[in-house]
């Protein structure tokens, strides 16, 4: 008879299971992935959830005199333990196919449909790149970059986040049709780092785990990437993911030379004007705003029109234009609103690049000196029809 048994704090278990449950697939291809794999070793329990492309390992202390492993239906375990009222939960392994959950006067038996050997975990081999960064800063960088990635982009090379090391900064880049967002953070340590691309879904899952303090290690082998906290931290976790097999466009050159031509606008005023103009705008199905100051170098005239209905609109905005930039370009309204939503400063400095209309033509840097996060946004003009 098996006597494998563990005791654990209920709130701690619910907290770990709830985070791990986000990694359990909604559509299960392999039945084992409907489970948590639980392994007890020297009074530490490892909880693993996976869908084959991304996996989490979480760890928590338990009271147990034996080492053992079992798989348990993830949703049923989480819901049952969440509804218990007592502080302590006892899990007893009755056999290979049955466990007992007990808390206070409540007792439940769960039939198991998967053996631990049937639950495949993801290895990572030949790691050549490793860095350590601040959790909060990585969180902010990934959050911003993912907002500018279109996962259904017709060009698959734009459908992931690129993480590269440039001039001793770790740069997270998201690019879409007219817009590139780069978030640069200062690493705590760099062993060496080759550029790698991660799926947006991986970024979302990692963001859900990152805290406001502490550091996180990141390493990759090219085809797999791992995010992990230090073993002695209370939030110890490991996330393993496949990388995105794409050729991310080389955007570094677009940021290599900071342009000198610059105007300054009131962020909220500019954003609200663009939003209003969006109601009066379509060229084909695309909302377009034309930006011009040929009439007055210290004022922007923003215009939109709808060719099919004859609607049109105009906004005039005062600008600070110390270098006397002359503008006459068209942009996608939604792109500008999306970009300005990331800016929390009252004033936005817009730097303009020379070049043809297919190239990104203005850059907005956002510098958060307190956390040393540096954001740069590039937005491309479009050809008006």
mmCIF file of C-alpha atoms in Angstrom:
data_model
loop_
_atom_site.group_PDB
_atom_site.id
_atom_site.type_symbol
_atom_site.label_atom_id
_atom_site.label_comp_id
_atom_site.label_asym_id
_atom_site.label_seq_id
_atom_site.Cartn_x
_atom_site.Cartn_y
_atom_site.Cartn_z
ATOM 1 C CA UNK A 1 0.000 0.000 0.000
ATOM 2 C CA UNK A 2 1.169 3.483 -0.811
ATOM 3 C CA UNK A 3 1.518 5.910 2.076
ATOM 4 C CA UNK A 4 2.696 8.926 0.085
ATOM 5 C CA UNK A 5 1.230 11.992 1.719
ATOM 6 C CA UNK A 6 1.816 15.749 1.786
ATOM 7 C CA UNK A 7 0.402 18.661 3.743
ATOM 8 C CA UNK A 8 0.352 22.194 2.371
ATOM 9 C CA UNK A 9 -1.032 25.641 3.192
ATOM 10 C CA UNK A 10 -4.277 26.044 1.223
ATOM 11 C CA UNK A 11 -3.772 29.707 0.217
ATOM 12 C CA UNK A 12 -0.248 29.021 -1.010
ATOM 13 C CA UNK A 13 -1.436 26.022 -3.054
ATOM 14 C CA UNK A 14 -4.340 27.956 -4.597
ATOM 15 C CA UNK A 15 -1.999 30.837 -5.513
ATOM 16 C CA UNK A 16 0.465 28.503 -7.274
ATOM 17 C CA UNK A 17 -2.219 26.438 -9.012
ATOM 18 C CA UNK A 18 -4.055 29.540 -10.281
ATOM 19 C CA UNK A 19 -0.865 30.843 -11.934
ATOM 20 C CA UNK A 20 0.011 27.433 -13.371
ATOM 21 C CA UNK A 21 -3.546 26.901 -14.657
ATOM 22 C CA UNK A 22 -3.050 29.703 -17.208
ATOM 23 C CA UNK A 23 -0.604 27.335 -18.933
ATOM 24 C CA UNK A 24 -3.102 24.468 -19.239
ATOM 25 C CA UNK A 25 -4.385 24.444 -22.838
ATOM 26 C CA UNK A 26 -8.068 25.151 -23.484
ATOM 27 C CA UNK A 27 -8.049 22.710 -26.401
ATOM 28 C CA UNK A 28 -6.235 19.581 -25.296
ATOM 29 C CA UNK A 29 -4.501 17.634 -28.074
ATOM 30 C CA UNK A 30 -2.710 15.227 -25.744
ATOM 31 C CA UNK A 31 -4.818 14.121 -22.726
ATOM 32 C CA UNK A 32 -1.852 14.392 -20.336
ATOM 33 C CA UNK A 33 -1.788 18.186 -20.827
ATOM 34 C CA UNK A 34 -5.151 18.458 -19.076
ATOM 35 C CA UNK A 35 -3.220 17.682 -15.878
ATOM 36 C CA UNK A 36 -0.828 19.237 -13.432
ATOM 37 C CA UNK A 37 2.238 17.073 -12.910
ATOM 38 C CA UNK A 38 3.159 17.233 -9.208
ATOM 39 C CA UNK A 39 6.511 15.983 -7.915
ATOM 40 C CA UNK A 40 7.529 16.039 -4.243
ATOM 41 C CA UNK A 41 11.274 16.000 -3.544
ATOM 42 C CA UNK A 42 12.758 16.736 -0.104
ATOM 43 C CA UNK A 43 9.643 18.618 1.085
ATOM 44 C CA UNK A 44 9.464 20.809 -2.047
ATOM 45 C CA UNK A 45 6.603 20.257 -4.491
ATOM 46 C CA UNK A 46 7.137 21.044 -8.170
ATOM 47 C CA UNK A 47 3.977 21.848 -10.158
ATOM 48 C CA UNK A 48 4.228 21.575 -13.968
ATOM 49 C CA UNK A 49 1.659 22.635 -16.572
ATOM 50 C CA UNK A 50 2.283 22.494 -20.326
ATOM 51 C CA UNK A 51 0.716 22.563 -23.763
ATOM 52 C CA UNK A 52 3.805 21.333 -25.587
ATOM 53 C CA UNK A 53 4.823 24.821 -26.765
ATOM 54 C CA UNK A 54 5.035 26.567 -23.405
ATOM 55 C CA UNK A 55 5.493 25.121 -19.935
ATOM 56 C CA UNK A 56 5.593 26.423 -16.377
ATOM 57 C CA UNK A 57 7.261 24.961 -13.318
ATOM 58 C CA UNK A 58 6.320 26.373 -9.914
ATOM 59 C CA UNK A 59 7.636 25.316 -6.538
ATOM 60 C CA UNK A 60 6.227 25.405 -3.009
ATOM 61 C CA UNK A 61 7.192 23.953 0.393
ATOM 62 C CA UNK A 62 5.167 21.021 1.730
ATOM 63 C CA UNK A 63 5.324 18.757 4.753
ATOM 64 C CA UNK A 64 6.098 15.245 3.540
ATOM 65 C CA UNK A 65 8.295 12.337 4.600
ATOM 66 C CA UNK A 66 8.405 10.750 1.129
ATOM 67 C CA UNK A 67 9.326 11.648 -2.429
ATOM 68 C CA UNK A 68 6.677 10.858 -5.026
ATOM 69 C CA UNK A 69 5.051 12.041 -8.243
ATOM 70 C CA UNK A 70 1.549 12.025 -9.714
ATOM 71 C CA UNK A 71 -0.584 13.754 -12.371
ATOM 72 C CA UNK A 72 -3.990 15.187 -11.465
ATOM 73 C CA UNK A 73 -6.754 16.830 -13.554
ATOM 74 C CA UNK A 74 -5.844 20.515 -13.357
ATOM 75 C CA UNK A 75 -9.246 22.199 -13.396
ATOM 76 C CA UNK A 76 -10.803 19.815 -10.869
ATOM 77 C CA UNK A 77 -7.897 20.165 -8.407
ATOM 78 C CA UNK A 78 -7.839 23.969 -8.594
ATOM 79 C CA UNK A 79 -11.612 24.353 -8.199
ATOM 80 C CA UNK A 80 -11.847 21.869 -5.314
ATOM 81 C CA UNK A 81 -8.962 23.352 -3.319
ATOM 82 C CA UNK A 82 -10.222 26.910 -3.981
ATOM 83 C CA UNK A 83 -13.554 26.016 -2.329
ATOM 84 C CA UNK A 84 -12.026 24.490 0.813
ATOM 85 C CA UNK A 85 -12.296 26.702 3.908
ATOM 86 C CA UNK A 86 -9.669 25.276 6.255
ATOM 87 C CA UNK A 87 -6.052 26.478 6.172
ATOM 88 C CA UNK A 88 -4.427 23.097 5.536
ATOM 89 C CA UNK A 89 -4.850 20.627 2.682
ATOM 90 C CA UNK A 90 -3.670 17.012 2.827
ATOM 91 C CA UNK A 91 -3.057 15.131 -0.428
ATOM 92 C CA UNK A 92 -2.608 11.361 -0.112
ATOM 93 C CA UNK A 93 -1.588 9.128 -3.000
ATOM 94 C CA UNK A 94 -3.767 6.027 -2.558
ATOM 95 C CA UNK A 95 -2.547 4.253 -5.707
ATOM 96 C CA UNK A 96 -1.227 4.982 -9.186
ATOM 97 C CA UNK A 97 -4.763 5.924 -10.194
ATOM 98 C CA UNK A 98 -6.234 7.585 -7.113
ATOM 99 C CA UNK A 99 -5.485 10.476 -4.753
ATOM 100 C CA UNK A 100 -7.396 11.777 -1.750
ATOM 101 C CA UNK A 101 -7.875 15.472 -0.966
ATOM 102 C CA UNK A 102 -8.684 16.321 2.628
ATOM 103 C CA UNK A 103 -9.255 19.649 4.361
ATOM 104 C CA UNK A 104 -11.041 19.945 7.713
ATOM 105 C CA UNK A 105 -14.094 17.684 7.510
ATOM 106 C CA UNK A 106 -14.063 17.609 3.694
ATOM 107 C CA UNK A 107 -12.672 14.581 1.883
ATOM 108 C CA UNK A 108 -12.628 13.857 -1.875
ATOM 109 C CA UNK A 109 -11.165 11.069 -4.006
ATOM 110 C CA UNK A 110 -9.958 11.856 -7.520
ATOM 111 C CA UNK A 111 -9.409 9.159 -10.144
ATOM 112 C CA UNK A 112 -6.226 9.811 -12.130
ATOM 113 C CA UNK A 113 -6.074 9.215 -15.885
ATOM 114 C CA UNK A 114 -2.385 9.889 -16.495
ATOM 115 C CA UNK A 115 0.869 8.528 -15.094
ATOM 116 C CA UNK A 116 3.801 10.934 -14.530
ATOM 117 C CA UNK A 117 5.802 9.196 -17.286
ATOM 118 C CA UNK A 118 3.041 10.087 -19.759
ATOM 119 C CA UNK A 119 3.455 13.811 -19.103
ATOM 120 C CA UNK A 120 6.363 15.014 -21.238
ATOM 121 C CA UNK A 121 8.303 18.041 -19.999
ATOM 122 C CA UNK A 122 10.323 20.405 -22.176
ATOM 123 C CA UNK A 123 14.119 20.184 -21.994
ATOM 124 C CA UNK A 124 16.460 23.007 -23.003
ATOM 125 C CA UNK A 125 19.917 22.109 -24.278
ATOM 126 C CA UNK A 126 22.993 23.940 -25.595
ATOM 127 C CA UNK A 127 22.219 27.262 -23.925
ATOM 128 C CA UNK A 128 24.572 29.907 -25.297
ATOM 129 C CA UNK A 129 22.788 33.122 -24.301
ATOM 130 C CA UNK A 130 21.926 34.222 -20.774
ATOM 131 C CA UNK A 131 21.031 37.516 -19.109
ATOM 132 C CA UNK A 132 19.650 38.745 -15.785
ATOM 133 C CA UNK A 133 17.241 41.687 -15.714
ATOM 134 C CA UNK A 134 14.951 43.472 -13.296
ATOM 135 C CA UNK A 135 11.504 41.807 -13.250
ATOM 136 C CA UNK A 136 9.593 45.107 -13.271
ATOM 137 C CA UNK A 137 11.583 46.492 -16.194
ATOM 138 C CA UNK A 138 11.174 43.326 -18.271
ATOM 139 C CA UNK A 139 7.459 43.407 -17.481
ATOM 140 C CA UNK A 140 7.132 46.984 -18.777
ATOM 141 C CA UNK A 141 9.218 46.269 -21.894
ATOM 142 C CA UNK A 142 7.293 43.130 -22.884
ATOM 143 C CA UNK A 143 3.946 44.809 -22.188
ATOM 144 C CA UNK A 144 4.752 47.676 -24.536
ATOM 145 C CA UNK A 145 6.323 45.560 -27.277
ATOM 146 C CA UNK A 146 3.416 43.083 -27.408
ATOM 147 C CA UNK A 147 0.930 45.926 -27.952
ATOM 148 C CA UNK A 148 2.582 46.618 -31.299
ATOM 149 C CA UNK A 149 2.615 43.078 -32.677
ATOM 150 C CA UNK A 150 -0.102 41.791 -34.966
ATOM 151 C CA UNK A 151 -0.131 38.019 -34.423
ATOM 152 C CA UNK A 152 -2.190 37.572 -37.623
ATOM 153 C CA UNK A 153 0.069 39.750 -39.753
ATOM 154 C CA UNK A 154 0.191 38.469 -43.357
ATOM 155 C CA UNK A 155 3.986 38.621 -43.110
ATOM 156 C CA UNK A 156 4.820 36.080 -40.372
ATOM 157 C CA UNK A 157 8.168 37.815 -39.739
ATOM 158 C CA UNK A 158 6.264 40.590 -37.950
ATOM 159 C CA UNK A 159 4.215 38.264 -35.724
ATOM 160 C CA UNK A 160 6.591 37.917 -32.744
ATOM 161 C CA UNK A 161 8.623 40.019 -30.287
ATOM 162 C CA UNK A 162 12.333 40.334 -30.951
ATOM 163 C CA UNK A 163 14.719 40.407 -27.953
ATOM 164 C CA UNK A 164 18.213 41.597 -28.820
ATOM 165 C CA UNK A 165 21.263 43.109 -27.125
ATOM 166 C CA UNK A 166 22.416 46.413 -28.607
ATOM 167 C CA UNK A 167 25.080 48.583 -26.949
ATOM 168 C CA UNK A 168 24.713 46.784 -23.585
ATOM 169 C CA UNK A 169 20.945 47.310 -23.523
ATOM 170 C CA UNK A 170 18.344 44.572 -23.857
ATOM 171 C CA UNK A 171 15.923 45.699 -26.570
ATOM 172 C CA UNK A 172 12.392 44.285 -26.906
ATOM 173 C CA UNK A 173 10.910 45.182 -30.309
ATOM 174 C CA UNK A 174 7.399 44.829 -31.637
ATOM 175 C CA UNK A 175 6.667 45.836 -35.222
ATOM 176 C CA UNK A 176 3.485 46.117 -37.215
ATOM 177 C CA UNK A 177 2.612 47.584 -40.587
ATOM 178 C CA UNK A 178 3.300 51.256 -39.881
ATOM 179 C CA UNK A 179 4.758 51.210 -36.406
ATOM 180 C CA UNK A 180 7.772 49.915 -34.530
ATOM 181 C CA UNK A 181 8.063 49.994 -30.735
ATOM 182 C CA UNK A 182 11.374 49.412 -28.981
ATOM 183 C CA UNK A 183 11.760 49.170 -25.223
ATOM 184 C CA UNK A 184 15.350 49.254 -23.985
ATOM 185 C CA UNK A 185 16.273 48.116 -20.483
ATOM 186 C CA UNK A 186 19.574 48.028 -18.649
ATOM 187 C CA UNK A 187 20.462 44.420 -17.767
ATOM 188 C CA UNK A 188 21.855 43.403 -14.395
ATOM 189 C CA UNK A 189 24.229 40.984 -16.135
ATOM 190 C CA UNK A 190 24.895 39.692 -19.654
ATOM 191 C CA UNK A 191 26.718 36.417 -20.190
ATOM 192 C CA UNK A 192 26.241 36.691 -23.954
ATOM 193 C CA UNK A 193 23.087 37.232 -25.972
ATOM 194 C CA UNK A 194 22.086 36.339 -29.523
ATOM 195 C CA UNK A 195 18.862 37.869 -30.906
ATOM 196 C CA UNK A 196 15.812 35.680 -30.413
ATOM 197 C CA UNK A 197 12.102 35.939 -31.261
ATOM 198 C CA UNK A 198 9.334 34.934 -28.870
ATOM 199 C CA UNK A 199 5.632 34.353 -29.556
ATOM 200 C CA UNK A 200 3.301 37.037 -28.182
ATOM 201 C CA UNK A 201 1.528 34.313 -26.192
ATOM 202 C CA UNK A 202 4.812 33.565 -24.386
ATOM 203 C CA UNK A 203 5.220 37.260 -23.522
ATOM 204 C CA UNK A 204 1.662 37.400 -22.136
ATOM 205 C CA UNK A 205 2.223 34.336 -19.947
ATOM 206 C CA UNK A 206 5.553 35.666 -18.607
ATOM 207 C CA UNK A 207 3.986 39.096 -17.913
ATOM 208 C CA UNK A 208 1.313 37.388 -15.785
ATOM 209 C CA UNK A 209 4.052 36.059 -13.479
ATOM 210 C CA UNK A 210 6.477 38.983 -13.226
ATOM 211 C CA UNK A 211 6.534 41.016 -10.024
ATOM 212 C CA UNK A 212 7.565 44.567 -9.180
ATOM 213 C CA UNK A 213 10.768 43.548 -7.407
ATOM 214 C CA UNK A 214 13.557 41.052 -7.804
ATOM 215 C CA UNK A 215 15.427 39.851 -10.836
ATOM 216 C CA UNK A 216 14.756 37.239 -13.475
ATOM 217 C CA UNK A 217 17.135 35.191 -15.562
ATOM 218 C CA UNK A 218 16.527 34.581 -19.254
ATOM 219 C CA UNK A 219 18.437 32.043 -21.348
ATOM 220 C CA UNK A 220 17.891 30.492 -24.752
ATOM 221 C CA UNK A 221 19.288 27.850 -27.075
ATOM 222 C CA UNK A 222 17.866 29.274 -30.292
ATOM 223 C CA UNK A 223 14.812 27.019 -30.483
ATOM 224 C CA UNK A 224 13.831 27.213 -26.777
ATOM 225 C CA UNK A 225 13.839 30.055 -24.253
ATOM 226 C CA UNK A 226 13.587 29.912 -20.457
ATOM 227 C CA UNK A 227 12.573 32.643 -17.994
ATOM 228 C CA UNK A 228 13.421 31.800 -14.377
ATOM 229 C CA UNK A 229 13.629 33.449 -10.967
ATOM 230 C CA UNK A 230 16.273 32.592 -8.386
ATOM 231 C CA UNK A 231 15.749 29.410 -6.403
ATOM 232 C CA UNK A 232 15.620 31.167 -3.022
ATOM 233 C CA UNK A 233 12.930 33.693 -4.018
ATOM 234 C CA UNK A 234 9.359 33.211 -2.793
ATOM 235 C CA UNK A 235 8.024 33.544 -6.351
ATOM 236 C CA UNK A 236 10.313 30.872 -7.796
ATOM 237 C CA UNK A 237 9.138 29.807 -11.239
ATOM 238 C CA UNK A 238 10.475 28.643 -14.594
ATOM 239 C CA UNK A 239 8.755 29.264 -17.911
ATOM 240 C CA UNK A 240 9.998 27.297 -20.898
ATOM 241 C CA UNK A 241 8.799 28.112 -24.396
ATOM 242 C CA UNK A 242 9.573 27.350 -27.996
ATOM 243 C CA UNK A 243 10.845 30.414 -29.840
ATOM 244 C CA UNK A 244 9.242 31.884 -32.957
ATOM 245 C CA UNK A 245 10.911 30.540 -36.073
ATOM 246 C CA UNK A 246 10.839 33.770 -38.095
ATOM 247 C CA UNK A 247 13.280 36.223 -39.652
ATOM 248 C CA UNK A 248 12.585 39.415 -37.761
ATOM 249 C CA UNK A 249 13.295 42.492 -39.914
ATOM 250 C CA UNK A 250 16.499 44.338 -39.054
ATOM 251 C CA UNK A 251 15.177 47.526 -37.465
ATOM 252 C CA UNK A 252 18.391 48.574 -35.731
ATOM 253 C CA UNK A 253 19.491 50.859 -38.566
ATOM 254 C CA UNK A 254 16.269 52.832 -38.317
ATOM 255 C CA UNK A 255 17.249 53.897 -34.787
ATOM 256 C CA UNK A 256 20.975 54.331 -35.311
ATOM 257 C CA UNK A 257 20.907 58.054 -36.023
ATOM 258 C CA UNK A 258 18.718 60.284 -33.898
ATOM 259 C CA UNK A 259 17.143 62.934 -36.115
ATOM 260 C CA UNK A 260 17.446 66.598 -35.166
ATOM 261 C CA UNK A 261 14.179 67.883 -36.660
ATOM 262 C CA UNK A 262 11.687 67.986 -33.803
ATOM 263 C CA UNK A 263 8.304 69.401 -32.872
ATOM 264 C CA UNK A 264 6.531 69.275 -29.518
ATOM 265 C CA UNK A 265 2.771 68.760 -29.118
ATOM 266 C CA UNK A 266 0.360 68.502 -26.198
ATOM 267 C CA UNK A 267 -0.173 64.729 -25.954
ATOM 268 C CA UNK A 268 -3.830 64.729 -24.924
ATOM 269 C CA UNK A 269 -4.829 67.499 -27.339
ATOM 270 C CA UNK A 270 -3.128 65.728 -30.245
ATOM 271 C CA UNK A 271 -4.664 62.326 -29.371
ATOM 272 C CA UNK A 272 -8.200 63.718 -28.934
ATOM 273 C CA UNK A 273 -7.992 65.573 -32.258
ATOM 274 C CA UNK A 274 -6.899 62.401 -34.079
ATOM 275 C CA UNK A 275 -9.727 60.414 -32.424
ATOM 276 C CA UNK A 276 -12.331 62.943 -33.606
ATOM 277 C CA UNK A 277 -10.899 62.959 -37.116
ATOM 278 C CA UNK A 278 -11.105 59.139 -37.226
ATOM 279 C CA UNK A 279 -14.898 59.527 -37.405
ATOM 280 C CA UNK A 280 -14.536 61.503 -40.640
ATOM 281 C CA UNK A 281 -11.920 59.417 -42.342
ATOM 282 C CA UNK A 282 -11.588 56.576 -44.816
ATOM 283 C CA UNK A 283 -9.478 55.917 -47.841
ATOM 284 C CA UNK A 284 -10.611 52.470 -48.799
ATOM 285 C CA UNK A 285 -11.110 50.944 -45.359
ATOM 286 C CA UNK A 286 -8.161 52.698 -43.795
ATOM 287 C CA UNK A 287 -8.545 55.762 -41.551
ATOM 288 C CA UNK A 288 -6.054 58.388 -42.700
ATOM 289 C CA UNK A 289 -5.100 61.779 -41.302
ATOM 290 C CA UNK A 290 -3.078 64.330 -43.270
ATOM 291 C CA UNK A 291 -0.605 66.355 -41.205
ATOM 292 C CA UNK A 292 0.611 69.696 -42.529
ATOM 293 C CA UNK A 293 2.092 72.958 -41.267
ATOM 294 C CA UNK A 294 2.847 74.566 -44.619
ATOM 295 C CA UNK A 295 0.382 77.337 -43.699
ATOM 296 C CA UNK A 296 1.996 78.122 -40.310
ATOM 297 C CA UNK A 297 5.215 76.596 -38.998
ATOM 298 C CA UNK A 298 3.961 76.858 -35.362
ATOM 299 C CA UNK A 299 0.606 75.163 -35.999
ATOM 300 C CA UNK A 300 -0.433 71.736 -37.264
ATOM 301 C CA UNK A 301 -3.400 71.366 -39.570
ATOM 302 C CA UNK A 302 -4.854 67.855 -39.310
ATOM 303 C CA UNK A 303 -7.421 66.873 -41.930
ATOM 304 C CA UNK A 304 -9.426 63.749 -42.736
ATOM 305 C CA UNK A 305 -12.030 63.010 -45.348
ATOM 306 C CA UNK A 306 -14.306 60.217 -46.457
ATOM 307 C CA UNK A 307 -14.394 59.965 -50.233
ATOM 308 C CA UNK A 308 -17.562 57.898 -50.294
ATOM 309 C CA UNK A 309 -19.800 60.135 -48.143
ATOM 310 C CA UNK A 310 -18.145 63.514 -48.570
ATOM 311 C CA UNK A 311 -17.570 63.901 -44.805
ATOM 312 C CA UNK A 312 -14.437 65.778 -43.842
ATOM 313 C CA UNK A 313 -12.894 67.341 -40.744
ATOM 314 C CA UNK A 314 -10.117 69.714 -39.756
ATOM 315 C CA UNK A 315 -8.241 70.342 -36.501
ATOM 316 C CA UNK A 316 -5.667 73.051 -35.733
ATOM 317 C CA UNK A 317 -3.102 72.400 -33.006
ATOM 318 C CA UNK A 318 -0.406 74.732 -31.709
ATOM 319 C CA UNK A 319 3.084 73.234 -31.736
ATOM 320 C CA UNK A 320 6.530 74.153 -30.529
ATOM 321 C CA UNK A 321 8.736 73.996 -33.631
ATOM 322 C CA UNK A 322 12.224 75.302 -32.798
ATOM 323 C CA UNK A 323 13.899 73.753 -35.877
ATOM 324 C CA UNK A 324 11.180 74.981 -38.284
ATOM 325 C CA UNK A 325 10.233 71.517 -39.566
ATOM 326 C CA UNK A 326 7.893 71.717 -42.566
ATOM 327 C CA UNK A 327 5.442 68.818 -42.700
ATOM 328 C CA UNK A 328 3.153 67.511 -45.408
ATOM 329 C CA UNK A 329 2.468 63.794 -44.786
ATOM 330 C CA UNK A 330 -0.339 61.296 -44.216
ATOM 331 C CA UNK A 331 -0.581 58.763 -41.385
ATOM 332 C CA UNK A 332 -2.863 55.997 -40.189
ATOM 333 C CA UNK A 333 -5.102 57.498 -37.437
ATOM 334 C CA UNK A 334 -5.329 54.333 -35.358
ATOM 335 C CA UNK A 335 -1.564 53.936 -35.333
ATOM 336 C CA UNK A 336 -1.048 57.429 -33.897
ATOM 337 C CA UNK A 337 -3.724 56.924 -31.213
ATOM 338 C CA UNK A 338 -2.185 53.559 -30.239
ATOM 339 C CA UNK A 339 1.239 55.124 -29.960
ATOM 340 C CA UNK A 340 0.077 58.169 -27.965
ATOM 341 C CA UNK A 341 -1.767 55.889 -25.540
ATOM 342 C CA UNK A 342 1.663 54.612 -24.463
ATOM 343 C CA UNK A 343 2.892 58.143 -23.690
ATOM 344 C CA UNK A 344 2.121 59.377 -20.193
ATOM 345 C CA UNK A 345 3.912 62.736 -20.494
ATOM 346 C CA UNK A 346 1.928 65.951 -21.044
ATOM 347 C CA UNK A 347 4.173 66.948 -23.929
ATOM 348 C CA UNK A 348 5.279 64.614 -26.720
ATOM 349 C CA UNK A 349 8.470 65.301 -28.651
ATOM 350 C CA UNK A 350 8.231 64.046 -32.230
ATOM 351 C CA UNK A 351 11.470 63.667 -34.186
ATOM 352 C CA UNK A 352 11.195 63.480 -37.960
ATOM 353 C CA UNK A 353 13.361 61.413 -40.257
ATOM 354 C CA UNK A 354 14.005 62.263 -43.862
ATOM 355 C CA UNK A 355 13.332 59.639 -46.490
ATOM 356 C CA UNK A 356 10.634 58.425 -48.800
ATOM 357 C CA UNK A 357 7.088 57.776 -47.654
ATOM 358 C CA UNK A 358 7.584 54.030 -47.225
ATOM 359 C CA UNK A 359 10.177 54.602 -44.487
ATOM 360 C CA UNK A 360 9.252 55.318 -40.863
ATOM 361 C CA UNK A 361 9.117 59.074 -40.714
ATOM 362 C CA UNK A 362 8.769 60.040 -37.108
ATOM 363 C CA UNK A 363 10.144 58.827 -33.856
ATOM 364 C CA UNK A 364 8.828 59.401 -30.357
ATOM 365 C CA UNK A 365 11.193 58.541 -27.523
ATOM 366 C CA UNK A 366 9.763 57.988 -24.059
ATOM 367 C CA UNK A 367 12.370 57.958 -21.306
ATOM 368 C CA UNK A 368 11.415 56.776 -17.835
ATOM 369 C CA UNK A 369 14.552 57.704 -15.917
ATOM 370 C CA UNK A 370 13.429 56.253 -12.598
ATOM 371 C CA UNK A 371 13.411 52.685 -13.944
ATOM 372 C CA UNK A 372 15.824 53.436 -16.825
ATOM 373 C CA UNK A 373 13.300 52.098 -19.297
ATOM 374 C CA UNK A 374 13.725 53.797 -22.660
ATOM 375 C CA UNK A 375 11.002 53.515 -25.276
ATOM 376 C CA UNK A 376 11.285 54.542 -28.897
ATOM 377 C CA UNK A 377 8.394 54.467 -31.312
ATOM 378 C CA UNK A 378 8.770 54.770 -35.069
ATOM 379 C CA UNK A 379 5.740 55.502 -37.185
ATOM 380 C CA UNK A 380 5.635 55.349 -40.967
ATOM 381 C CA UNK A 381 3.802 57.750 -43.198
ATOM 382 C CA UNK A 382 1.560 56.333 -45.889
ATOM 383 C CA UNK A 383 0.787 57.376 -49.426
ATOM 384 C CA UNK A 384 -2.547 59.155 -49.696
ATOM 385 C CA UNK A 385 -4.713 57.888 -52.502
#
